[in-house]
PDB file of N, CA and C in Angstrom:
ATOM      1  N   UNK W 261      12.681  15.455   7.738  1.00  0.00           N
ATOM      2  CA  UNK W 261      12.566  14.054   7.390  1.00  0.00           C
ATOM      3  C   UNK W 261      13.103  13.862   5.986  1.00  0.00           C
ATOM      4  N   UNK W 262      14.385  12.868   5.657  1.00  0.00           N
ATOM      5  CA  UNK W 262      14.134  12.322   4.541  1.00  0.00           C
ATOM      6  C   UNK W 262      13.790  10.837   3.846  1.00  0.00           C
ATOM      7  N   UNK W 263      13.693  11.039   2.921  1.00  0.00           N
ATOM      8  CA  UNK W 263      13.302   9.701   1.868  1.00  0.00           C
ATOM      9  C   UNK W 263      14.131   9.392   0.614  1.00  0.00           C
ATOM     10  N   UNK W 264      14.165   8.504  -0.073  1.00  0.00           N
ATOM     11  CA  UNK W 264      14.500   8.247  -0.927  1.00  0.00           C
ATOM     12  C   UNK W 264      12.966   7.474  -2.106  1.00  0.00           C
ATOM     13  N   UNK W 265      13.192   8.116  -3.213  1.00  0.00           N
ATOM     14  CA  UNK W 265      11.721   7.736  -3.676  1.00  0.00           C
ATOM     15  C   UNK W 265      12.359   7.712  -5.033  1.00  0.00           C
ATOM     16  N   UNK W 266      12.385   6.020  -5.998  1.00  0.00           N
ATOM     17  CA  UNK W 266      12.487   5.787  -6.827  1.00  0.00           C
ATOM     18  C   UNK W 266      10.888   5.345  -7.380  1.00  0.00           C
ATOM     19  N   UNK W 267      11.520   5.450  -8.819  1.00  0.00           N
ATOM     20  CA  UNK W 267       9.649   4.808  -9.394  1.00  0.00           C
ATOM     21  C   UNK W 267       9.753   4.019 -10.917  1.00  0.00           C
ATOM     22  N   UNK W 268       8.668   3.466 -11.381  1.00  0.00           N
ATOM     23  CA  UNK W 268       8.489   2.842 -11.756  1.00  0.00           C
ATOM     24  C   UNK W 268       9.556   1.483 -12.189  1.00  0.00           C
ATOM     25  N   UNK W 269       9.428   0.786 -11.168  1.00  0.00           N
ATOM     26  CA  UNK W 269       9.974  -0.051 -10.677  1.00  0.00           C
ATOM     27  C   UNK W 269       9.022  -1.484 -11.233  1.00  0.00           C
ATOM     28  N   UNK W 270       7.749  -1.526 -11.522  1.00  0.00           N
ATOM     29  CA  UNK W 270       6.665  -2.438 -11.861  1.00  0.00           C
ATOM     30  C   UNK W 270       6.907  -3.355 -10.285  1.00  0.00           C
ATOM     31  N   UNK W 271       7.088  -3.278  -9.182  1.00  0.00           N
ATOM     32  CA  UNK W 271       6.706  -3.651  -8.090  1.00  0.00           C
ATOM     33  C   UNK W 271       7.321  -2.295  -6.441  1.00  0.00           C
ATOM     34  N   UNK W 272       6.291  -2.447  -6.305  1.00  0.00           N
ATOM     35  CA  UNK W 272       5.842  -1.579  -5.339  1.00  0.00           C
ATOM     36  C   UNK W 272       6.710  -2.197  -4.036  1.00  0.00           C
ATOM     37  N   UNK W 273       8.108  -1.440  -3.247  1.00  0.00           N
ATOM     38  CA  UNK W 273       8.792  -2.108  -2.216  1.00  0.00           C
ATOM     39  C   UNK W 273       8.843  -1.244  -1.368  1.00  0.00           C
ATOM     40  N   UNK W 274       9.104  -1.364  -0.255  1.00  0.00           N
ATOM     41  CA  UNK W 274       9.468   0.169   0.778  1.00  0.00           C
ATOM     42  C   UNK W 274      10.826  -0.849   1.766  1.00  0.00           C
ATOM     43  N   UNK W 275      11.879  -0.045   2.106  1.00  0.00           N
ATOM     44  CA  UNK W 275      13.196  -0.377   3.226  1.00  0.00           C
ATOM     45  C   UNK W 275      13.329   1.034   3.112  1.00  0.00           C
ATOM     46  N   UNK W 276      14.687   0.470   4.326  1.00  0.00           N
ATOM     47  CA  UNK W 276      15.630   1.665   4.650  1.00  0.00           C
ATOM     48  C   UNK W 276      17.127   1.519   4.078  1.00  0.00           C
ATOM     49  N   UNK W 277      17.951   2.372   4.362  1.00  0.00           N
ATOM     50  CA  UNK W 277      19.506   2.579   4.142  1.00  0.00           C
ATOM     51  C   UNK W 277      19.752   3.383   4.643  1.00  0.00           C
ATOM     52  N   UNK W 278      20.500   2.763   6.255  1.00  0.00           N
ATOM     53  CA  UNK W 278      21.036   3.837   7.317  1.00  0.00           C
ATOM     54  C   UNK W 278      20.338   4.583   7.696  1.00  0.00           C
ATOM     55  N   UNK W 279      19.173   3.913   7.800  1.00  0.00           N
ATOM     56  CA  UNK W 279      17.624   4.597   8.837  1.00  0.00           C
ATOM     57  C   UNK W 279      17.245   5.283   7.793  1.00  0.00           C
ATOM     58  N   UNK W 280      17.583   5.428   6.411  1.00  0.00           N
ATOM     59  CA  UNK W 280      16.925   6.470   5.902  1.00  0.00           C
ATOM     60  C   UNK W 280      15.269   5.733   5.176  1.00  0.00           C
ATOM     61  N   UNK W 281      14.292   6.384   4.869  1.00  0.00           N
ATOM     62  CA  UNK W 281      13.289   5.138   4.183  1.00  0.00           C
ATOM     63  C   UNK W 281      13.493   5.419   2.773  1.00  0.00           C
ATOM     64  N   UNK W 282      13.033   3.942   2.015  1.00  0.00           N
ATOM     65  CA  UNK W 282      13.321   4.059   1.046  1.00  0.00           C
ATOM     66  C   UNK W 282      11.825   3.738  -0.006  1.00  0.00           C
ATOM     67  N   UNK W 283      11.491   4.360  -0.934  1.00  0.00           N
ATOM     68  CA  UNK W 283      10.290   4.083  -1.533  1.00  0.00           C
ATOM     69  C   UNK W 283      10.584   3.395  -2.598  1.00  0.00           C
ATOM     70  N   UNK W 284      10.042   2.494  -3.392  1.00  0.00           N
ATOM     71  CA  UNK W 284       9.718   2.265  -4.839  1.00  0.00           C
ATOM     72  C   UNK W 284       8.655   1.963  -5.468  1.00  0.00           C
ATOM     73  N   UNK W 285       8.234   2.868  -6.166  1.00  0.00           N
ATOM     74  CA  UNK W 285       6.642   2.581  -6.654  1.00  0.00           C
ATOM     75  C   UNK W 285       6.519   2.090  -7.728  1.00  0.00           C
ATOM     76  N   UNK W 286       4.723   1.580  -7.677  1.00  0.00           N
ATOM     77  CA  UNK W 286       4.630   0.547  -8.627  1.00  0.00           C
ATOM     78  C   UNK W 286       4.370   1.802 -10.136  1.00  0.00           C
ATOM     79  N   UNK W 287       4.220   1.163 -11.071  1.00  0.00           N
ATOM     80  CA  UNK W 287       4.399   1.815 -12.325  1.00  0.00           C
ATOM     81  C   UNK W 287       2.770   1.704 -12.487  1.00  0.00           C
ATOM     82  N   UNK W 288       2.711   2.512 -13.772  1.00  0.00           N
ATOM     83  CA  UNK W 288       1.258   2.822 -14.051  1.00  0.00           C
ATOM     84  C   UNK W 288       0.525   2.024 -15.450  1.00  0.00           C
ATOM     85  N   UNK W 289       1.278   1.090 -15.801  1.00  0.00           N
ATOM     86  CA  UNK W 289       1.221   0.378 -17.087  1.00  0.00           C
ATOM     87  C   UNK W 289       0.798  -1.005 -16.297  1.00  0.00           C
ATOM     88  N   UNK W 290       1.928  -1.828 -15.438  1.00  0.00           N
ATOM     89  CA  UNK W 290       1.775  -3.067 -14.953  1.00  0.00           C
ATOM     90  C   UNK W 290       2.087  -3.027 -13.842  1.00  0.00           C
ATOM     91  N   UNK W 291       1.735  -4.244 -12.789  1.00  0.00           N
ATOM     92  CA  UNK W 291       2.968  -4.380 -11.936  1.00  0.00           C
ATOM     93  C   UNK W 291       3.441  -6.209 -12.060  1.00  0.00           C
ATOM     94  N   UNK W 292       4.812  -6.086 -11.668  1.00  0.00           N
ATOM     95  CA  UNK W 292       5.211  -7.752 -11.841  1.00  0.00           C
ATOM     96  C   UNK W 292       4.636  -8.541 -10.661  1.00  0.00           C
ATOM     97  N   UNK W 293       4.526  -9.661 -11.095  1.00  0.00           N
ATOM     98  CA  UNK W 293       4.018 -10.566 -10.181  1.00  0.00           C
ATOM     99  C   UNK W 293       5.478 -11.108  -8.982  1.00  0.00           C
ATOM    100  N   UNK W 294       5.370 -10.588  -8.016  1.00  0.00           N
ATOM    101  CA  UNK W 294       6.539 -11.164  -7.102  1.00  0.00           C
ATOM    102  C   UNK W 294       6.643 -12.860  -6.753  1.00  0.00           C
ATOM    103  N   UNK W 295       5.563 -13.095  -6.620  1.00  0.00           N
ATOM    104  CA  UNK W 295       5.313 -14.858  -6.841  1.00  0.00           C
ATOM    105  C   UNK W 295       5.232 -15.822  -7.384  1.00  0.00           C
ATOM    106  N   UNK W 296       5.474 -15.498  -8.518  1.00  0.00           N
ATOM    107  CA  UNK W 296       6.019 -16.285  -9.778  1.00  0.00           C
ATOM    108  C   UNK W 296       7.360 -17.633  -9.048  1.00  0.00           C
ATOM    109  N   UNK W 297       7.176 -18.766  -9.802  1.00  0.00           N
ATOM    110  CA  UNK W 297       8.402 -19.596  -9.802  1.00  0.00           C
ATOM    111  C   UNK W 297       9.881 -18.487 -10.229  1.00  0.00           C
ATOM    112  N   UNK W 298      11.201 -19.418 -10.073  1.00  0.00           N
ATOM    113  CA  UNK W 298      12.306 -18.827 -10.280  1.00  0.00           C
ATOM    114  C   UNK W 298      12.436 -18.571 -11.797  1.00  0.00           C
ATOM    115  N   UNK W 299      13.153 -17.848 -12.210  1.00  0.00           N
ATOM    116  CA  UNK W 299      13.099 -17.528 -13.572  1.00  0.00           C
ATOM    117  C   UNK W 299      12.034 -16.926 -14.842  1.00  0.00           C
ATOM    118  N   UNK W 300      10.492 -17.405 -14.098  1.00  0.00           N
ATOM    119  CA  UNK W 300       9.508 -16.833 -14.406  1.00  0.00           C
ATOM    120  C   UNK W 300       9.055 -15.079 -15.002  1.00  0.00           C
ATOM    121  N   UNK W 301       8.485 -14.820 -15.653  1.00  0.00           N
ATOM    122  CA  UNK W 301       7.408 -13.675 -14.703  1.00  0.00           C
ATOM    123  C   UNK W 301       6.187 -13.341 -15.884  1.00  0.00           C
ATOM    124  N   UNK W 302       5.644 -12.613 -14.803  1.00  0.00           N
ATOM    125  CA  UNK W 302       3.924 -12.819 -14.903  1.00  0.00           C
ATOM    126  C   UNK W 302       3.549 -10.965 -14.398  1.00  0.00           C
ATOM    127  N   UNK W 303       3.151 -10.321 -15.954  1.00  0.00           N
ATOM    128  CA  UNK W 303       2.698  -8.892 -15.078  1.00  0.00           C
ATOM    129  C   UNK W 303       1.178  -9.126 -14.796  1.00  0.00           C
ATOM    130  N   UNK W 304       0.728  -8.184 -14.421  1.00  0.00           N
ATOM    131  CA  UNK W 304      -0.440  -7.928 -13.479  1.00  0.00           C
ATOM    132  C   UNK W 304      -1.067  -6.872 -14.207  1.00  0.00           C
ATOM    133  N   UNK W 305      -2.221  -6.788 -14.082  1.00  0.00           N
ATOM    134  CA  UNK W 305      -2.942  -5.617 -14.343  1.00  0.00           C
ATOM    135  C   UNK W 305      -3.213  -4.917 -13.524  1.00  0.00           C
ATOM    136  N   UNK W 306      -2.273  -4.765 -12.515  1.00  0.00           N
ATOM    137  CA  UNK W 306      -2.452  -3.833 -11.030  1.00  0.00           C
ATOM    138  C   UNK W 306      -1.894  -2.470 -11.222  1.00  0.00           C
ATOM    139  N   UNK W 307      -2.208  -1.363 -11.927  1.00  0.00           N
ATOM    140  CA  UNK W 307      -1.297  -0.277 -11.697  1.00  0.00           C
ATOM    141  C   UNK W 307      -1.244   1.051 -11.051  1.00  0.00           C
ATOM    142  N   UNK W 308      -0.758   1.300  -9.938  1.00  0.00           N
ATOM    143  CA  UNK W 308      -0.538   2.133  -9.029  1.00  0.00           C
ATOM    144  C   UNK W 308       0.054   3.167  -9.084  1.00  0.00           C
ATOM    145  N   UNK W 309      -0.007   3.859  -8.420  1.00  0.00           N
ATOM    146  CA  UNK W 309       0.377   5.409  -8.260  1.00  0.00           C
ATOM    147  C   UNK W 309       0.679   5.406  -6.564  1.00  0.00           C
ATOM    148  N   UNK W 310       1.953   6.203  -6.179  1.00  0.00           N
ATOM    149  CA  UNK W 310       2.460   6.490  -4.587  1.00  0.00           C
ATOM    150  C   UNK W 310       1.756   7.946  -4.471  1.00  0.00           C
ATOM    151  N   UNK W 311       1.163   7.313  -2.879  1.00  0.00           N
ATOM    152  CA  UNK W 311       0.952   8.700  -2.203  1.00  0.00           C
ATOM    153  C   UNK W 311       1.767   8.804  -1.202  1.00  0.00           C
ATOM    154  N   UNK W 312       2.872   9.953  -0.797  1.00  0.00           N
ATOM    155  CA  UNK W 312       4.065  10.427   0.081  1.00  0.00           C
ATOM    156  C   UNK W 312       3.450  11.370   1.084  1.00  0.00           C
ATOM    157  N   UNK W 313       2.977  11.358   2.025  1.00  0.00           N
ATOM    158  CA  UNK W 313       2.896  12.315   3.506  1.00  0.00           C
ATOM    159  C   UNK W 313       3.995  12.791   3.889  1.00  0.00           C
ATOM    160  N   UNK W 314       4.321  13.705   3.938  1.00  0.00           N
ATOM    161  CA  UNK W 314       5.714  14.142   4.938  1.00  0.00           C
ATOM    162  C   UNK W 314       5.076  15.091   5.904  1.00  0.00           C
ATOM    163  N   UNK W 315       5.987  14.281   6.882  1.00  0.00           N
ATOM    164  CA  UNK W 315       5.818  15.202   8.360  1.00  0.00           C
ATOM    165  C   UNK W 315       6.766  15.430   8.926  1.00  0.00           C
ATOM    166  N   UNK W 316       6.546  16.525   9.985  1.00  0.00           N
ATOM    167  CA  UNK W 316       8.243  17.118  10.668  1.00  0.00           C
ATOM    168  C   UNK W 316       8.818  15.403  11.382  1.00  0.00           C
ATOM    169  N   UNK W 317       8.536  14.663  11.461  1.00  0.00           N
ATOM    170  CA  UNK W 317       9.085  13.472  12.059  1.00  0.00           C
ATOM    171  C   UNK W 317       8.935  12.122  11.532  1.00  0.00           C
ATOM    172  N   UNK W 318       8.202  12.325  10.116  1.00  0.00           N
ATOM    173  CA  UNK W 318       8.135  11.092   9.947  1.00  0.00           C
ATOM    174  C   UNK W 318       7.762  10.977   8.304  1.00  0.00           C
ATOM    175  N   UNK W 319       7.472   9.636   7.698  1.00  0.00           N
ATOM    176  CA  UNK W 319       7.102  10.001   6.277  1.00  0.00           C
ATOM    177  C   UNK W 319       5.851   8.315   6.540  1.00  0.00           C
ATOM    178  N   UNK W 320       4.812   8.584   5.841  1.00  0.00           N
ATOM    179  CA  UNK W 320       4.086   7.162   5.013  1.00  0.00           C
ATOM    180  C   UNK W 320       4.066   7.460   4.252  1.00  0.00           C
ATOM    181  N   UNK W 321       4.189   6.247   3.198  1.00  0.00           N
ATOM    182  CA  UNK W 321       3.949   6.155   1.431  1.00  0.00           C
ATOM    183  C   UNK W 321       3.196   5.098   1.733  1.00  0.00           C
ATOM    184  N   UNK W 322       2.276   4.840   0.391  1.00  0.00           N
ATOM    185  CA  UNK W 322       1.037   3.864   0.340  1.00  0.00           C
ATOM    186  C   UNK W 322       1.244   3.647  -0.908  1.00  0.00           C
ATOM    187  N   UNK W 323       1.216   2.535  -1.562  1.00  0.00           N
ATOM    188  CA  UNK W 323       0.474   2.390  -3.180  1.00  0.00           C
ATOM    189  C   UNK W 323      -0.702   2.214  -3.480  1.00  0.00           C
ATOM    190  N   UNK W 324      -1.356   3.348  -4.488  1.00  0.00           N
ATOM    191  CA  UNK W 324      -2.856   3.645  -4.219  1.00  0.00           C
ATOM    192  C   UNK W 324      -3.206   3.185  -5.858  1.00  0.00           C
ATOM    193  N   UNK W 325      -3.784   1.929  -5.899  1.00  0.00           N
ATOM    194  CA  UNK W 325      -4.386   1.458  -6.673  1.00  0.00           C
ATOM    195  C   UNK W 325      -5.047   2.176  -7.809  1.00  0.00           C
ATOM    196  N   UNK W 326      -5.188   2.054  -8.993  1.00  0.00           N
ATOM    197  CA  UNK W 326      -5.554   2.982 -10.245  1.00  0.00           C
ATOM    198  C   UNK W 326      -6.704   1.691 -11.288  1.00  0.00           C
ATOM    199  N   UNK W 327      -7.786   2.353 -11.045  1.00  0.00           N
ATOM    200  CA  UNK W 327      -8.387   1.628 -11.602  1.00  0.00           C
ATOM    201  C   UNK W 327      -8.972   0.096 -11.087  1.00  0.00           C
ATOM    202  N   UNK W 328      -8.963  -0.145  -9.908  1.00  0.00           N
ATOM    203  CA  UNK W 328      -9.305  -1.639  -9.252  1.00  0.00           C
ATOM    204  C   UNK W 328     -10.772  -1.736  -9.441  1.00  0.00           C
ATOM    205  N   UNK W 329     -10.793  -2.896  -9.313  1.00  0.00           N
ATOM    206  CA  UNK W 329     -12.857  -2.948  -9.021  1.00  0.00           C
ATOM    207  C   UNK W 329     -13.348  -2.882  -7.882  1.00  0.00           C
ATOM    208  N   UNK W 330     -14.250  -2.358  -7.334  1.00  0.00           N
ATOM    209  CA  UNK W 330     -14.347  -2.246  -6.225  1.00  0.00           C
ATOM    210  C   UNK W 330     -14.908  -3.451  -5.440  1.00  0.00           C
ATOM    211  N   UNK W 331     -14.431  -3.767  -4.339  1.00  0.00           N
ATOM    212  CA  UNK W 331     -14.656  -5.214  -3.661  1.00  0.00           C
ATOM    213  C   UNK W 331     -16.014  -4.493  -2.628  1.00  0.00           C
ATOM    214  N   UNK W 332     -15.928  -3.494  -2.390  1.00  0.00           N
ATOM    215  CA  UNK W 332     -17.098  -2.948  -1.193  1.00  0.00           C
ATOM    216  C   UNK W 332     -16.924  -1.532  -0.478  1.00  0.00           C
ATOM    217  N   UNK W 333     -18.141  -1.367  -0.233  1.00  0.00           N
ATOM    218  CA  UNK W 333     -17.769   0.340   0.272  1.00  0.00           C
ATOM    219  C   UNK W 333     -18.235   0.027   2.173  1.00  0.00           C
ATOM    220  N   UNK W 334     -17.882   0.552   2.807  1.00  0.00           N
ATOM    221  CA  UNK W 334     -18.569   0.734   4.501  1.00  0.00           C
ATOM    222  C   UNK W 334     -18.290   2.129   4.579  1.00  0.00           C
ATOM    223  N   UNK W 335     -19.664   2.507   5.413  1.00  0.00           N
ATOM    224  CA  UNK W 335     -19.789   4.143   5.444  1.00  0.00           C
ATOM    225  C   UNK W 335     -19.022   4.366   7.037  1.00  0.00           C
ATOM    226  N   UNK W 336     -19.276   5.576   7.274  1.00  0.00           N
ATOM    227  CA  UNK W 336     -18.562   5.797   8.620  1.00  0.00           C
ATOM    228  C   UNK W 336     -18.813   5.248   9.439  1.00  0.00           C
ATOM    229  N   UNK W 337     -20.150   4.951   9.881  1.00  0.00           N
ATOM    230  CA  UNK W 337     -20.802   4.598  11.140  1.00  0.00           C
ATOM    231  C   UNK W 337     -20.241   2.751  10.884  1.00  0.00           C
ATOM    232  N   UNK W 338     -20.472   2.124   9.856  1.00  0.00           N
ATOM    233  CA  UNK W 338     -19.772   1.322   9.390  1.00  0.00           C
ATOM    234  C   UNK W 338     -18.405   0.832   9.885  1.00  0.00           C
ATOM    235  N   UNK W 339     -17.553   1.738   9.534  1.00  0.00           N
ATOM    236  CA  UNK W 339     -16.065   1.632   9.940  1.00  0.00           C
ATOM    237  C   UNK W 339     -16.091   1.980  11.435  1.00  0.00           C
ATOM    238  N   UNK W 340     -16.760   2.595  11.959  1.00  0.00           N
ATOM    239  CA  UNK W 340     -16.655   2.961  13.604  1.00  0.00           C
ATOM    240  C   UNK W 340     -16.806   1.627  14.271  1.00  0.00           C
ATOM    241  N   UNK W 341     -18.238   1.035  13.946  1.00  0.00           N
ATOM    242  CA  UNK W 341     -18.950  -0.169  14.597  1.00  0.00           C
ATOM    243  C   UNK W 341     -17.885  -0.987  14.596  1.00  0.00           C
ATOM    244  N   UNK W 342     -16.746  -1.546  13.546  1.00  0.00           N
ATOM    245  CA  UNK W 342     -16.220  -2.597  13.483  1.00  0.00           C
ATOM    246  C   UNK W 342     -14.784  -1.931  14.220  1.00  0.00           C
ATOM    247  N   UNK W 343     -14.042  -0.716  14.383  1.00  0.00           N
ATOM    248  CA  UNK W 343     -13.316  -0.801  15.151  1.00  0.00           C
ATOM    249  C   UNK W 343     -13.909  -0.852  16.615  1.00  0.00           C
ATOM    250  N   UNK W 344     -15.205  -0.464  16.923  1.00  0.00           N
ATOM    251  CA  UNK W 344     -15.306  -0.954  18.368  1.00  0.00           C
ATOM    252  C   UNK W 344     -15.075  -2.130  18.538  1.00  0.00           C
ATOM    253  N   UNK W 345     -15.362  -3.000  17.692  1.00  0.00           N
ATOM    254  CA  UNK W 345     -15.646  -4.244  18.223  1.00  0.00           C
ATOM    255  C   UNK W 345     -14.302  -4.822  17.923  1.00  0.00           C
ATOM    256  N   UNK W 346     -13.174  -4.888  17.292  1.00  0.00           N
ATOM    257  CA  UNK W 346     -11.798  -4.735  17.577  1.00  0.00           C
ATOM    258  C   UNK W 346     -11.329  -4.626  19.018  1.00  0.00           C
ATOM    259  N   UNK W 347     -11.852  -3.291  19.080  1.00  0.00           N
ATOM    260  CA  UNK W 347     -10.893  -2.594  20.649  1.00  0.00           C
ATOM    261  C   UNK W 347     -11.657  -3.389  21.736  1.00  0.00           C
ATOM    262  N   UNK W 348     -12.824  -4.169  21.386  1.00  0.00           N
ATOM    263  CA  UNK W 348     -12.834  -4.624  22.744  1.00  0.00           C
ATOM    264  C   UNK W 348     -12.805  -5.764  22.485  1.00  0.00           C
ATOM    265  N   UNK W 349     -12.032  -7.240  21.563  1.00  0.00           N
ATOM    266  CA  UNK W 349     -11.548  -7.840  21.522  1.00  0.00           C
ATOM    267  C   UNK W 349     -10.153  -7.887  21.988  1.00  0.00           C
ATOM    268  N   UNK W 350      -9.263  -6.831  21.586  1.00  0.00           N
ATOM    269  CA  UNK W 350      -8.301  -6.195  22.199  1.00  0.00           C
ATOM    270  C   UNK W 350      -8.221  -6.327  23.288  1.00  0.00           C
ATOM    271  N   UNK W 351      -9.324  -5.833  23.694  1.00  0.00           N
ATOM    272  CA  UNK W 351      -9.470  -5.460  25.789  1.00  0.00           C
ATOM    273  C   UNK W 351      -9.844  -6.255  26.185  1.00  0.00           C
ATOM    274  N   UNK W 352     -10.648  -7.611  25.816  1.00  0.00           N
ATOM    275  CA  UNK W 352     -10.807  -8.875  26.316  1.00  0.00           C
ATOM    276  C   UNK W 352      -9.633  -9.591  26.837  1.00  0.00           C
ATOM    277  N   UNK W 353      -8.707  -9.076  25.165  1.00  0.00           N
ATOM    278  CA  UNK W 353      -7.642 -10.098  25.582  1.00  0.00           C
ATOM    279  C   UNK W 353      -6.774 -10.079  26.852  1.00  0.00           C
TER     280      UNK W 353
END
């Protein structure tokens, strides 16, 4: 598998080029605000760090947050309960 993995970019993007994937991670100082009006910009106090998996067939990258506040924790049994109840919304449908 390959990748292409540029960085500190101050916004976090992922494509391809000729099937290949392409990473860019966010920087560890700021990241820019992509939603800003034209001509604008606005950094963030969001700063991230990439985590890269490689596998014989495939690659994920994630941008893994550094320092966030935490919005909430769910324990396992937690996270189980609510994908059941997913999959059988799913299976309703």
């Amino acid at each position: 598998m390959r990748i292409v993995l540029a960085g500190h970019t101050h916004l976090v993007s992922a494509g391809a080029v000729a099937g290949v994937p392409v990473w860019t991670g966010g920087a560890t100082s700021y990241v820019s605000d992509a939603l800003v009006p034209a001509g604008e910009e606005r950094a963030l106090n969001a700063q991230t760090v990439s985590r890269i998996d490689l596998f014989a067939d495939s690659v994920v990258a994630a941008a893994v947050p550094v320092g966030a506040d935490r919005r909430g924790t769910l324990s396992a049994a937690e996270v189980e309960q609510r994908v059941a109840e997913l999959r059988s919304r799913t299976d309703a449908a």
